[in-house]
PDB file of C-alpha atoms in Angstrom:
ATOM      1  CA  MET A  16      -0.015   0.122   0.138  1.00 39.00           C
ATOM      2  CA  LYS A  17       1.461   3.591  -1.087  1.00 49.00           C
ATOM      3  CA  GLU A  18       2.328   5.433   1.979  1.00 57.00           C
ATOM      4  CA  VAL A  19       0.680   9.062   2.242  1.00 62.00           C
ATOM      5  CA  ASN A  20       2.733  11.581   3.956  1.00 79.00           C
ATOM      6  CA  ILE A  21       1.395  13.849   6.585  1.00 78.00           C
ATOM      7  CA  SER A  22       1.243  17.101   4.808  1.00 87.00           C
ATOM      8  CA  GLU A  23      -1.032  14.828   2.126  1.00 89.00           C
ATOM      9  CA  LEU A  24      -3.111  13.574   5.126  1.00 91.00           C
ATOM     10  CA  GLU A  25      -3.503  17.268   6.166  1.00 91.00           C
ATOM     11  CA  ARG A  26      -4.453  18.469   3.080  1.00 92.00           C
ATOM     12  CA  ARG A  27      -7.226  15.769   2.802  1.00 93.00           C
ATOM     13  CA  PHE A  28      -8.324  16.821   6.234  1.00 94.00           C
ATOM     14  CA  GLN A  29      -8.878  20.497   5.591  1.00 93.00           C
ATOM     15  CA  GLU A  30     -10.578  19.645   2.204  1.00 94.00           C
ATOM     16  CA  LYS A  31     -13.072  17.599   4.436  1.00 95.00           C
ATOM     17  CA  ILE A  32     -13.711  20.572   6.747  1.00 94.00           C
ATOM     18  CA  ASP A  33     -13.776  23.082   3.867  1.00 93.00           C
ATOM     19  CA  ASN A  34     -16.509  20.962   1.915  1.00 95.00           C
ATOM     20  CA  ASP A  35     -18.615  20.474   5.550  1.00 93.00           C
ATOM     21  CA  ILE A  36     -17.662  16.925   5.637  1.00 95.00           C
ATOM     22  CA  ARG A  37     -17.694  15.714   9.183  1.00 96.00           C
ATOM     23  CA  ILE A  38     -14.308  14.181  10.441  1.00 96.00           C
ATOM     24  CA  GLU A  39     -15.468  10.850  12.585  1.00 97.00           C
ATOM     25  CA  PRO A  40     -13.623   9.114  15.296  1.00 96.00           C
ATOM     26  CA  LYS A  41     -11.576   6.571  12.665  1.00 95.00           C
ATOM     27  CA  ASP A  42     -10.723   9.269  10.168  1.00 95.00           C
ATOM     28  CA  TRP A  43      -7.034  10.509  10.312  1.00 95.00           C
ATOM     29  CA  MET A  44      -6.898  14.174  12.051  1.00 95.00           C
ATOM     30  CA  PRO A  45      -4.136  16.471  13.540  1.00 94.00           C
ATOM     31  CA  ASP A  46      -2.966  15.978  17.003  1.00 95.00           C
ATOM     32  CA  GLU A  47      -3.867  19.731  17.600  1.00 95.00           C
ATOM     33  CA  TYR A  48      -7.415  19.012  16.174  1.00 96.00           C
ATOM     34  CA  ARG A  49      -8.017  15.967  18.528  1.00 96.00           C
ATOM     35  CA  LYS A  50      -6.636  18.065  21.308  1.00 96.00           C
ATOM     36  CA  THR A  51      -8.597  21.203  21.149  1.00 95.00           C
ATOM     37  CA  LEU A  52     -11.721  18.745  20.777  1.00 96.00           C
ATOM     38  CA  ILE A  53     -10.556  16.976  24.134  1.00 96.00           C
ATOM     39  CA  ARG A  54     -10.286  20.208  26.073  1.00 95.00           C
ATOM     40  CA  GLN A  55     -13.481  21.722  24.649  1.00 95.00           C
ATOM     41  CA  ILE A  56     -15.942  18.716  25.140  1.00 96.00           C
ATOM     42  CA  SER A  57     -14.427  17.529  28.256  1.00 96.00           C
ATOM     43  CA  GLN A  58     -14.774  21.207  29.799  1.00 95.00           C
ATOM     44  CA  HIS A  59     -18.232  21.347  28.227  1.00 96.00           C
ATOM     45  CA  ALA A  60     -18.860  18.084  30.245  1.00 96.00           C
ATOM     46  CA  HIS A  61     -17.622  19.322  33.477  1.00 96.00           C
ATOM     47  CA  SER A  62     -19.916  22.331  32.794  1.00 96.00           C
ATOM     48  CA  GLU A  63     -23.043  20.101  32.611  1.00 95.00           C
ATOM     49  CA  VAL A  64     -22.066  18.503  35.459  1.00 95.00           C
ATOM     50  CA  VAL A  65     -20.969  21.146  37.887  1.00 96.00           C
ATOM     51  CA  GLY A  66     -23.916  23.060  36.750  1.00 95.00           C
ATOM     52  CA  MET A  67     -26.264  20.605  38.595  1.00 95.00           C
ATOM     53  CA  LEU A  68     -25.072  21.716  41.995  1.00 95.00           C
ATOM     54  CA  PRO A  69     -26.225  25.172  42.148  1.00 95.00           C
ATOM     55  CA  GLU A  70     -29.796  24.255  41.005  1.00 94.00           C
ATOM     56  CA  GLY A  71     -29.703  21.139  42.986  1.00 92.00           C
ATOM     57  CA  ASN A  72     -29.233  23.339  46.050  1.00 89.00           C
ATOM     58  CA  TRP A  73     -33.140  24.657  45.600  1.00 96.00           C
ATOM     59  CA  ILE A  74     -34.907  21.158  44.871  1.00 96.00           C
ATOM     60  CA  THR A  75     -35.839  20.759  48.367  1.00 95.00           C
ATOM     61  CA  ARG A  76     -36.698  24.608  48.612  1.00 95.00           C
ATOM     62  CA  ALA A  77     -38.728  24.656  45.244  1.00 96.00           C
ATOM     63  CA  PRO A  78     -42.104  26.813  45.871  1.00 95.00           C
ATOM     64  CA  ASN A  79     -44.445  24.226  44.987  1.00 96.00           C
ATOM     65  CA  LEU A  80     -44.592  20.525  43.448  1.00 96.00           C
ATOM     66  CA  ARG A  81     -44.814  21.445  39.986  1.00 95.00           C
ATOM     67  CA  ARG A  82     -41.780  23.589  40.385  1.00 96.00           C
ATOM     68  CA  LYS A  83     -40.047  20.924  42.153  1.00 96.00           C
ATOM     69  CA  ALA A  84     -40.796  18.140  39.454  1.00 96.00           C
ATOM     70  CA  VAL A  85     -39.525  20.770  36.677  1.00 95.00           C
ATOM     71  CA  LEU A  86     -36.357  21.586  38.686  1.00 96.00           C
ATOM     72  CA  LEU A  87     -35.655  17.854  38.938  1.00 96.00           C
ATOM     73  CA  ALA A  88     -36.371  17.080  35.422  1.00 95.00           C
ATOM     74  CA  LYS A  89     -33.860  19.833  34.489  1.00 95.00           C
ATOM     75  CA  VAL A  90     -31.169  18.570  36.768  1.00 95.00           C
ATOM     76  CA  GLN A  91     -31.501  15.195  35.540  1.00 95.00           C
ATOM     77  CA  ASP A  92     -31.314  16.718  31.697  1.00 95.00           C
ATOM     78  CA  GLU A  93     -27.841  18.244  32.779  1.00 95.00           C
ATOM     79  CA  ALA A  94     -26.560  14.615  34.184  1.00 94.00           C
ATOM     80  CA  GLY A  95     -27.199  13.284  30.837  1.00 94.00           C
ATOM     81  CA  HIS A  96     -25.727  16.100  28.878  1.00 95.00           C
ATOM     82  CA  GLY A  97     -22.539  15.370  30.806  1.00 95.00           C
ATOM     83  CA  LEU A  98     -22.841  11.439  30.059  1.00 93.00           C
ATOM     84  CA  TYR A  99     -23.280  12.269  26.325  1.00 93.00           C
ATOM     85  CA  LEU A 100     -20.145  14.619  26.204  1.00 96.00           C
ATOM     86  CA  TYR A 101     -18.144  12.179  28.268  1.00 96.00           C
ATOM     87  CA  SER A 102     -18.788   9.408  25.568  1.00 95.00           C
ATOM     88  CA  ALA A 103     -18.111  11.884  22.786  1.00 95.00           C
ATOM     89  CA  VAL A 104     -14.757  12.636  24.079  1.00 96.00           C
ATOM     90  CA  GLU A 105     -13.943   8.835  24.365  1.00 97.00           C
ATOM     91  CA  THR A 106     -14.336   8.870  20.878  1.00 97.00           C
ATOM     92  CA  LEU A 107     -11.078  10.907  20.714  1.00 97.00           C
ATOM     93  CA  GLY A 108      -9.127   8.508  22.790  1.00 96.00           C
ATOM     94  CA  ALA A 109      -9.283  10.075  26.136  1.00 95.00           C
ATOM     95  CA  ASP A 110      -9.797   8.024  29.113  1.00 94.00           C
ATOM     96  CA  ARG A 111     -12.999   9.264  30.933  1.00 93.00           C
ATOM     97  CA  GLU A 112     -11.800   8.871  34.638  1.00 92.00           C
ATOM     98  CA  GLN A 113      -8.742  10.926  33.763  1.00 95.00           C
ATOM     99  CA  THR A 114     -10.700  13.705  32.297  1.00 95.00           C
ATOM    100  CA  ILE A 115     -12.796  13.798  35.712  1.00 94.00           C
ATOM    101  CA  ASP A 116      -9.846  13.643  37.723  1.00 94.00           C
ATOM    102  CA  ASP A 117      -8.432  16.707  35.890  1.00 94.00           C
ATOM    103  CA  LEU A 118     -11.495  18.592  36.756  1.00 94.00           C
ATOM    104  CA  HIS A 119     -10.873  17.599  40.490  1.00 93.00           C
ATOM    105  CA  SER A 120      -7.241  18.402  40.512  1.00 92.00           C
ATOM    106  CA  GLY A 121      -8.047  21.810  38.863  1.00 90.00           C
ATOM    107  CA  LYS A 122      -6.255  21.201  35.604  1.00 91.00           C
ATOM    108  CA  ALA A 123      -9.506  21.222  33.797  1.00 92.00           C
ATOM    109  CA  LYS A 124     -11.650  23.977  33.517  1.00 92.00           C
ATOM    110  CA  TYR A 125     -15.479  24.327  33.500  1.00 93.00           C
ATOM    111  CA  SER A 126     -18.196  27.473  32.883  1.00 94.00           C
ATOM    112  CA  SER A 127     -17.267  30.467  35.157  1.00 94.00           C
ATOM    113  CA  ILE A 128     -21.112  30.975  35.466  1.00 95.00           C
ATOM    114  CA  PHE A 129     -21.230  27.964  37.916  1.00 95.00           C
ATOM    115  CA  ASN A 130     -19.026  29.619  40.630  1.00 96.00           C
ATOM    116  CA  TYR A 131     -21.715  32.143  41.714  1.00 96.00           C
ATOM    117  CA  PRO A 132     -24.082  31.289  44.394  1.00 96.00           C
ATOM    118  CA  THR A 133     -28.051  31.014  44.104  1.00 96.00           C
ATOM    119  CA  LEU A 134     -28.939  33.001  46.751  1.00 96.00           C
ATOM    120  CA  THR A 135     -33.035  33.167  46.069  1.00 97.00           C
ATOM    121  CA  TRP A 136     -35.772  31.136  44.158  1.00 97.00           C
ATOM    122  CA  ALA A 137     -35.329  33.771  41.390  1.00 98.00           C
ATOM    123  CA  ASP A 138     -31.799  32.583  40.756  1.00 98.00           C
ATOM    124  CA  MET A 139     -33.343  29.378  39.274  1.00 97.00           C
ATOM    125  CA  GLY A 140     -35.131  31.557  36.726  1.00 97.00           C
ATOM    126  CA  ALA A 141     -32.013  33.787  36.108  1.00 97.00           C
ATOM    127  CA  ILE A 142     -29.877  30.586  35.383  1.00 96.00           C
ATOM    128  CA  GLY A 143     -32.637  29.221  32.899  1.00 96.00           C
ATOM    129  CA  TRP A 144     -33.446  32.221  31.179  1.00 97.00           C
ATOM    130  CA  LEU A 145     -29.733  33.656  30.985  1.00 97.00           C
ATOM    131  CA  VAL A 146     -27.498  30.686  31.412  1.00 96.00           C
ATOM    132  CA  ASP A 147     -29.111  28.277  29.446  1.00 95.00           C
ATOM    133  CA  GLY A 148     -30.167  31.057  27.031  1.00 95.00           C
ATOM    134  CA  ALA A 149     -26.306  32.084  26.577  1.00 95.00           C
ATOM    135  CA  ALA A 150     -25.695  28.071  26.264  1.00 93.00           C
ATOM    136  CA  ILE A 151     -28.069  27.688  23.457  1.00 94.00           C
ATOM    137  CA  MET A 152     -26.586  30.755  21.890  1.00 93.00           C
ATOM    138  CA  ASN A 153     -23.174  28.752  21.866  1.00 92.00           C
ATOM    139  CA  GLN A 154     -24.221  25.285  21.197  1.00 93.00           C
ATOM    140  CA  VAL A 155     -26.918  25.562  18.271  1.00 94.00           C
ATOM    141  CA  PRO A 156     -23.905  26.337  16.058  1.00 94.00           C
ATOM    142  CA  LEU A 157     -22.212  23.202  17.303  1.00 94.00           C
ATOM    143  CA  CYS A 158     -24.882  21.083  15.976  1.00 94.00           C
ATOM    144  CA  ARG A 159     -22.662  21.863  12.712  1.00 94.00           C
ATOM    145  CA  CYS A 160     -19.388  21.026  14.223  1.00 95.00           C
ATOM    146  CA  SER A 161     -16.908  19.490  11.992  1.00 96.00           C
ATOM    147  CA  TYR A 162     -16.681  16.678  14.611  1.00 96.00           C
ATOM    148  CA  GLY A 163     -19.312  14.414  13.768  1.00 96.00           C
ATOM    149  CA  PRO A 164     -20.115  12.732  17.468  1.00 96.00           C
ATOM    150  CA  TYR A 165     -19.905  16.356  19.082  1.00 96.00           C
ATOM    151  CA  ALA A 166     -22.314  17.436  16.680  1.00 96.00           C
ATOM    152  CA  ARG A 167     -24.708  14.618  16.921  1.00 95.00           C
ATOM    153  CA  ALA A 168     -24.652  14.936  20.839  1.00 93.00           C
ATOM    154  CA  MET A 169     -25.553  18.562  20.754  1.00 94.00           C
ATOM    155  CA  VAL A 170     -28.927  17.900  18.776  1.00 93.00           C
ATOM    156  CA  ARG A 171     -30.663  16.434  21.588  1.00 90.00           C
ATOM    157  CA  VAL A 172     -28.706  18.709  24.126  1.00 93.00           C
ATOM    158  CA  CYS A 173     -29.914  21.805  22.398  1.00 93.00           C
ATOM    159  CA  LYS A 174     -33.559  20.633  22.403  1.00 92.00           C
ATOM    160  CA  GLU A 175     -33.270  19.765  25.929  1.00 93.00           C
ATOM    161  CA  GLU A 176     -31.638  23.335  27.006  1.00 93.00           C
ATOM    162  CA  SER A 177     -34.345  24.974  24.837  1.00 93.00           C
ATOM    163  CA  PHE A 178     -36.817  23.667  27.557  1.00 92.00           C
ATOM    164  CA  HIS A 179     -34.555  24.845  30.351  1.00 94.00           C
ATOM    165  CA  GLN A 180     -34.431  28.410  28.955  1.00 95.00           C
ATOM    166  CA  ARG A 181     -38.447  28.756  28.804  1.00 94.00           C
ATOM    167  CA  GLN A 182     -38.699  27.250  32.255  1.00 95.00           C
ATOM    168  CA  GLY A 183     -36.216  30.176  33.450  1.00 96.00           C
ATOM    169  CA  PHE A 184     -38.076  32.647  31.426  1.00 97.00           C
ATOM    170  CA  GLU A 185     -41.156  31.355  32.770  1.00 97.00           C
ATOM    171  CA  ILE A 186     -40.160  31.826  36.625  1.00 97.00           C
ATOM    172  CA  MET A 187     -38.772  35.191  35.791  1.00 98.00           C
ATOM    173  CA  THR A 188     -42.196  36.252  34.270  1.00 98.00           C
ATOM    174  CA  THR A 189     -44.132  35.140  37.280  1.00 97.00           C
ATOM    175  CA  LEU A 190     -42.187  36.781  39.610  1.00 98.00           C
ATOM    176  CA  ALA A 191     -42.116  39.830  37.588  1.00 97.00           C
ATOM    177  CA  LYS A 192     -45.743  39.993  37.641  1.00 97.00           C
ATOM    178  CA  GLY A 193     -46.320  39.101  41.314  1.00 97.00           C
ATOM    179  CA  SER A 194     -45.998  41.457  44.315  1.00 97.00           C
ATOM    180  CA  PRO A 195     -43.433  44.316  44.562  1.00 97.00           C
ATOM    181  CA  GLU A 196     -41.161  41.750  46.867  1.00 97.00           C
ATOM    182  CA  GLN A 197     -41.224  39.125  44.325  1.00 97.00           C
ATOM    183  CA  LYS A 198     -40.383  41.492  41.192  1.00 98.00           C
ATOM    184  CA  ALA A 199     -37.429  43.073  43.384  1.00 98.00           C
ATOM    185  CA  MET A 200     -36.369  39.371  43.820  1.00 98.00           C
ATOM    186  CA  ALA A 201     -36.340  38.928  39.958  1.00 98.00           C
ATOM    187  CA  GLN A 202     -34.342  42.073  39.526  1.00 98.00           C
ATOM    188  CA  ASP A 203     -31.889  41.289  41.925  1.00 98.00           C
ATOM    189  CA  ALA A 204     -31.383  37.807  40.368  1.00 98.00           C
ATOM    190  CA  LEU A 205     -30.941  39.768  36.836  1.00 98.00           C
ATOM    191  CA  ASN A 206     -28.523  42.241  38.471  1.00 98.00           C
ATOM    192  CA  ARG A 207     -26.143  39.451  40.016  1.00 98.00           C
ATOM    193  CA  PHE A 208     -26.325  37.193  36.876  1.00 98.00           C
ATOM    194  CA  TRP A 209     -26.110  39.308  33.723  1.00 98.00           C
ATOM    195  CA  TRP A 210     -22.675  40.133  33.588  1.00 97.00           C
ATOM    196  CA  PRO A 211     -21.572  36.652  34.709  1.00 97.00           C
ATOM    197  CA  ALA A 212     -23.794  35.410  31.735  1.00 97.00           C
ATOM    198  CA  LEU A 213     -21.724  37.793  29.400  1.00 97.00           C
ATOM    199  CA  MET A 214     -18.476  36.446  30.258  1.00 96.00           C
ATOM    200  CA  MET A 215     -19.800  32.710  29.906  1.00 95.00           C
ATOM    201  CA  PHE A 216     -18.978  33.364  26.243  1.00 95.00           C
ATOM    202  CA  GLY A 217     -15.226  33.703  26.998  1.00 92.00           C
ATOM    203  CA  PRO A 218     -12.905  36.282  26.711  1.00 91.00           C
ATOM    204  CA  ASN A 219     -12.866  39.021  23.916  1.00 89.00           C
ATOM    205  CA  ASP A 220     -11.701  37.556  20.335  1.00 87.00           C
ATOM    206  CA  ALA A 221      -8.483  39.615  20.529  1.00 84.00           C
ATOM    207  CA  ASP A 222      -7.410  37.762  23.653  1.00 83.00           C
ATOM    208  CA  SER A 223      -8.679  34.375  22.896  1.00 81.00           C
ATOM    209  CA  LYS A 224      -5.890  32.075  22.431  1.00 81.00           C
ATOM    210  CA  HIS A 225      -7.987  29.707  20.493  1.00 83.00           C
ATOM    211  CA  THR A 226     -11.082  30.963  18.713  1.00 86.00           C
ATOM    212  CA  GLN A 227      -9.246  31.441  15.311  1.00 88.00           C
ATOM    213  CA  GLN A 228      -7.910  27.877  15.013  1.00 89.00           C
ATOM    214  CA  SER A 229     -11.269  26.493  15.908  1.00 92.00           C
ATOM    215  CA  MET A 230     -13.238  28.496  13.529  1.00 91.00           C
ATOM    216  CA  ASP A 231     -10.701  27.366  10.707  1.00 92.00           C
ATOM    217  CA  TRP A 232     -11.734  23.964  11.679  1.00 94.00           C
ATOM    218  CA  ARG A 233     -15.200  24.454  11.855  1.00 94.00           C
ATOM    219  CA  ILE A 234     -15.213  23.294  15.208  1.00 94.00           C
ATOM    220  CA  LYS A 235     -16.907  26.709  16.188  1.00 93.00           C
ATOM    221  CA  ARG A 236     -18.928  28.497  13.430  1.00 91.00           C
ATOM    222  CA  HIS A 237     -18.628  32.279  15.392  1.00 93.00           C
ATOM    223  CA  THR A 238     -16.371  34.058  17.600  1.00 93.00           C
ATOM    224  CA  ASN A 239     -17.043  35.012  21.062  1.00 94.00           C
ATOM    225  CA  ASP A 240     -17.834  38.355  20.584  1.00 95.00           C
ATOM    226  CA  GLU A 241     -20.146  37.433  17.883  1.00 95.00           C
ATOM    227  CA  LEU A 242     -22.110  35.232  20.033  1.00 96.00           C
ATOM    228  CA  ARG A 243     -22.018  37.574  23.172  1.00 97.00           C
ATOM    229  CA  GLN A 244     -23.742  40.294  20.630  1.00 97.00           C
ATOM    230  CA  MET A 245     -26.354  37.663  19.712  1.00 97.00           C
ATOM    231  CA  PHE A 246     -27.198  37.011  23.122  1.00 97.00           C
ATOM    232  CA  VAL A 247     -27.434  40.644  24.248  1.00 98.00           C
ATOM    233  CA  ASP A 248     -29.633  41.283  21.337  1.00 97.00           C
ATOM    234  CA  ALA A 249     -31.771  38.525  22.049  1.00 97.00           C
ATOM    235  CA  THR A 250     -31.896  38.951  25.474  1.00 97.00           C
ATOM    236  CA  VAL A 251     -32.635  42.674  26.127  1.00 98.00           C
ATOM    237  CA  PRO A 252     -35.935  42.765  24.497  1.00 97.00           C
ATOM    238  CA  GLN A 253     -37.377  39.763  26.585  1.00 97.00           C
ATOM    239  CA  ALA A 254     -36.281  41.922  29.851  1.00 98.00           C
ATOM    240  CA  GLU A 255     -38.157  44.867  28.568  1.00 97.00           C
ATOM    241  CA  LEU A 256     -41.357  42.626  27.806  1.00 97.00           C
ATOM    242  CA  ILE A 257     -41.615  41.465  31.405  1.00 97.00           C
ATOM    243  CA  GLY A 258     -40.533  44.467  32.894  1.00 97.00           C
ATOM    244  CA  LEU A 259     -37.129  44.180  34.218  1.00 98.00           C
ATOM    245  CA  THR A 260     -34.162  46.360  33.732  1.00 97.00           C
ATOM    246  CA  VAL A 261     -30.649  45.214  32.331  1.00 98.00           C
ATOM    247  CA  PRO A 262     -28.149  46.444  34.678  1.00 98.00           C
ATOM    248  CA  ASP A 263     -25.981  48.366  32.463  1.00 97.00           C
ATOM    249  CA  PRO A 264     -26.112  51.909  32.392  1.00 97.00           C
ATOM    250  CA  ASP A 265     -24.173  51.990  28.747  1.00 97.00           C
ATOM    251  CA  LEU A 266     -26.597  49.938  27.261  1.00 97.00           C
ATOM    252  CA  LYS A 267     -28.383  51.305  24.000  1.00 97.00           C
ATOM    253  CA  TRP A 268     -29.792  50.727  20.574  1.00 97.00           C
ATOM    254  CA  ASN A 269     -27.700  51.598  17.609  1.00 96.00           C
ATOM    255  CA  GLU A 270     -29.662  52.148  14.812  1.00 95.00           C
ATOM    256  CA  GLU A 271     -27.096  51.957  12.208  1.00 95.00           C
ATOM    257  CA  THR A 272     -25.617  48.961  13.033  1.00 94.00           C
ATOM    258  CA  GLY A 273     -28.968  47.131  14.267  1.00 95.00           C
ATOM    259  CA  HIS A 274     -27.124  46.021  17.283  1.00 97.00           C
ATOM    260  CA  TYR A 275     -27.506  46.740  21.174  1.00 97.00           C
ATOM    261  CA  GLU A 276     -23.996  48.571  22.412  1.00 97.00           C
ATOM    262  CA  PHE A 277     -23.409  47.511  26.044  1.00 97.00           C
ATOM    263  CA  GLY A 278     -21.031  48.528  28.668  1.00 97.00           C
ATOM    264  CA  ALA A 279     -17.276  47.066  29.363  1.00 96.00           C
ATOM    265  CA  ILE A 280     -17.153  43.721  30.921  1.00 96.00           C
ATOM    266  CA  ASN A 281     -15.056  43.105  34.087  1.00 96.00           C
ATOM    267  CA  TRP A 282     -12.403  40.640  32.714  1.00 96.00           C
ATOM    268  CA  ASP A 283     -10.463  41.007  35.719  1.00 95.00           C
ATOM    269  CA  GLU A 284     -13.248  39.273  37.706  1.00 96.00           C
ATOM    270  CA  PHE A 285     -13.432  36.686  34.783  1.00 95.00           C
ATOM    271  CA  TRP A 286      -9.729  35.604  34.989  1.00 95.00           C
ATOM    272  CA  GLU A 287     -10.066  35.508  38.867  1.00 95.00           C
ATOM    273  CA  VAL A 288     -13.027  33.001  38.788  1.00 95.00           C
ATOM    274  CA  VAL A 289     -11.204  31.120  35.872  1.00 92.00           C
ATOM    275  CA  LYS A 290      -8.350  30.821  38.056  1.00 92.00           C
ATOM    276  CA  GLY A 291     -10.089  29.243  40.897  1.00 92.00           C
ATOM    277  CA  ASN A 292     -10.811  32.283  42.967  1.00 93.00           C
ATOM    278  CA  GLY A 293     -14.580  32.916  42.491  1.00 93.00           C
ATOM    279  CA  PRO A 294     -17.315  32.836  45.066  1.00 95.00           C
ATOM    280  CA  CYS A 295     -18.031  28.641  44.820  1.00 95.00           C
ATOM    281  CA  ASN A 296     -14.952  27.757  42.984  1.00 94.00           C
ATOM    282  CA  LYS A 297     -13.836  25.623  46.239  1.00 94.00           C
ATOM    283  CA  ASP A 298     -17.115  24.361  47.269  1.00 95.00           C
ATOM    284  CA  ARG A 299     -17.961  23.119  43.676  1.00 95.00           C
ATOM    285  CA  ILE A 300     -14.946  20.759  43.277  1.00 95.00           C
ATOM    286  CA  ASP A 301     -14.838  19.965  46.698  1.00 95.00           C
ATOM    287  CA  THR A 302     -18.474  18.739  46.028  1.00 94.00           C
ATOM    288  CA  ARG A 303     -17.736  16.752  42.962  1.00 94.00           C
ATOM    289  CA  ARG A 304     -14.502  15.224  44.397  1.00 93.00           C
ATOM    290  CA  LYS A 305     -16.686  13.917  47.666  1.00 94.00           C
ATOM    291  CA  ALA A 306     -19.399  12.572  45.300  1.00 92.00           C
ATOM    292  CA  LYS A 307     -16.667  10.546  43.024  1.00 91.00           C
ATOM    293  CA  GLU A 308     -15.022   9.046  46.428  1.00 92.00           C
ATOM    294  CA  GLU A 309     -18.288   8.254  48.092  1.00 93.00           C
ATOM    295  CA  GLY A 310     -20.066   6.735  45.273  1.00 91.00           C
ATOM    296  CA  LEU A 311     -16.893   4.518  44.718  1.00 90.00           C
ATOM    297  CA  TRP A 312     -18.583   1.559  46.253  1.00 93.00           C
ATOM    298  CA  VAL A 313     -21.634   1.890  43.647  1.00 92.00           C
ATOM    299  CA  ARG A 314     -19.249   1.776  40.699  1.00 88.00           C
ATOM    300  CA  GLU A 315     -17.405  -1.438  42.147  1.00 91.00           C
ATOM    301  CA  ALA A 316     -20.701  -3.215  42.810  1.00 94.00           C
ATOM    302  CA  ALA A 317     -22.011  -2.429  39.289  1.00 92.00           C
ATOM    303  CA  MET A 318     -19.018  -3.652  37.695  1.00 91.00           C
ATOM    304  CA  ALA A 319     -18.982  -6.518  39.709  1.00 94.00           C
ATOM    305  CA  HIS A 320     -22.632  -7.461  38.973  1.00 91.00           C
ATOM    306  CA  ALA A 321     -21.975  -6.965  35.221  1.00 91.00           C
ATOM    307  CA  GLU A 322     -18.995  -9.385  35.391  1.00 91.00           C
ATOM    308  CA  LYS A 323     -21.016 -11.814  36.951  1.00 89.00           C
ATOM    309  CA  ARG A 324     -23.512 -11.798  34.273  1.00 90.00           C
ATOM    310  CA  ALA A 325     -21.212 -11.776  31.617  1.00 88.00           C
ATOM    311  CA  LYS A 326     -19.836 -15.062  33.152  1.00 87.00           C
ATOM    312  CA  ARG A 327     -23.186 -16.828  33.313  1.00 87.00           C
ATOM    313  CA  LYS A 328     -23.948 -15.877  29.638  1.00 83.00           C
ATOM    314  CA  SER A 329     -20.624 -17.286  28.365  1.00 82.00           C
ATOM    315  CA  ALA A 330     -21.122 -20.345  30.419  1.00 72.00           C
TER     316      ALA A 330
END
């Protein structure tokens, strides 16, 4: 069989990318493409799993049975999203347990938004509306990601995130139409989560190390700044519709560009949270590490049961 040199393999790989032909696990791919995907997909999986914690905090304190059932369903969805994504990262040759250990050691990151506390029930609305709304803005284009397993996983994830976003907006709408105290609670949640939600899209394009390469490989379809602008344009009218005020004195509509202009983001705060110095960083990682340690006996029992069944079938 004729040998094919690396430059020819790279040419064929990029040709597939340029023609929107998906890369599959058994296809040749550059090492950096593989590493980029492992980093992005594992961080995405970690974000889904860690994201269960601020919402799980409110399951026992939901205001009624309907709210509790919906929140339970949402948290369960997030666990499922993590499983889809850990499975996707395994198709790249990564070890699932190692990626989780990297999270627990602080080597791997997850979305900065989940390092903020959920102080009131209105925060469940803010997370659904703003955080899941930002996630949808980021993840819908990932359904067209150049890597097949990631793109296919995102189709179901986005459908479920859409439900989460509507659930959050409904909570905020109900509170905004309620008593003055309830509306104030909704406004306070918006005040606290607005800027962290804008930070979710990552640093400005000029400061991003990975954006351009990910765009060239069609892992991403939009830059961080483009996604952030799309989110602001979509969300500000929603806030106005339910009578809440976006906490940005510099926010204004630009007739010429057809977009909202918004104030400066506190990137010092963003980088501090990313480095592990946010309000809840330590608590989140400690909780995940404890869950793995205390769940070891369950995993061992499940493996022993599976091995026992396999022996019975082979006998």
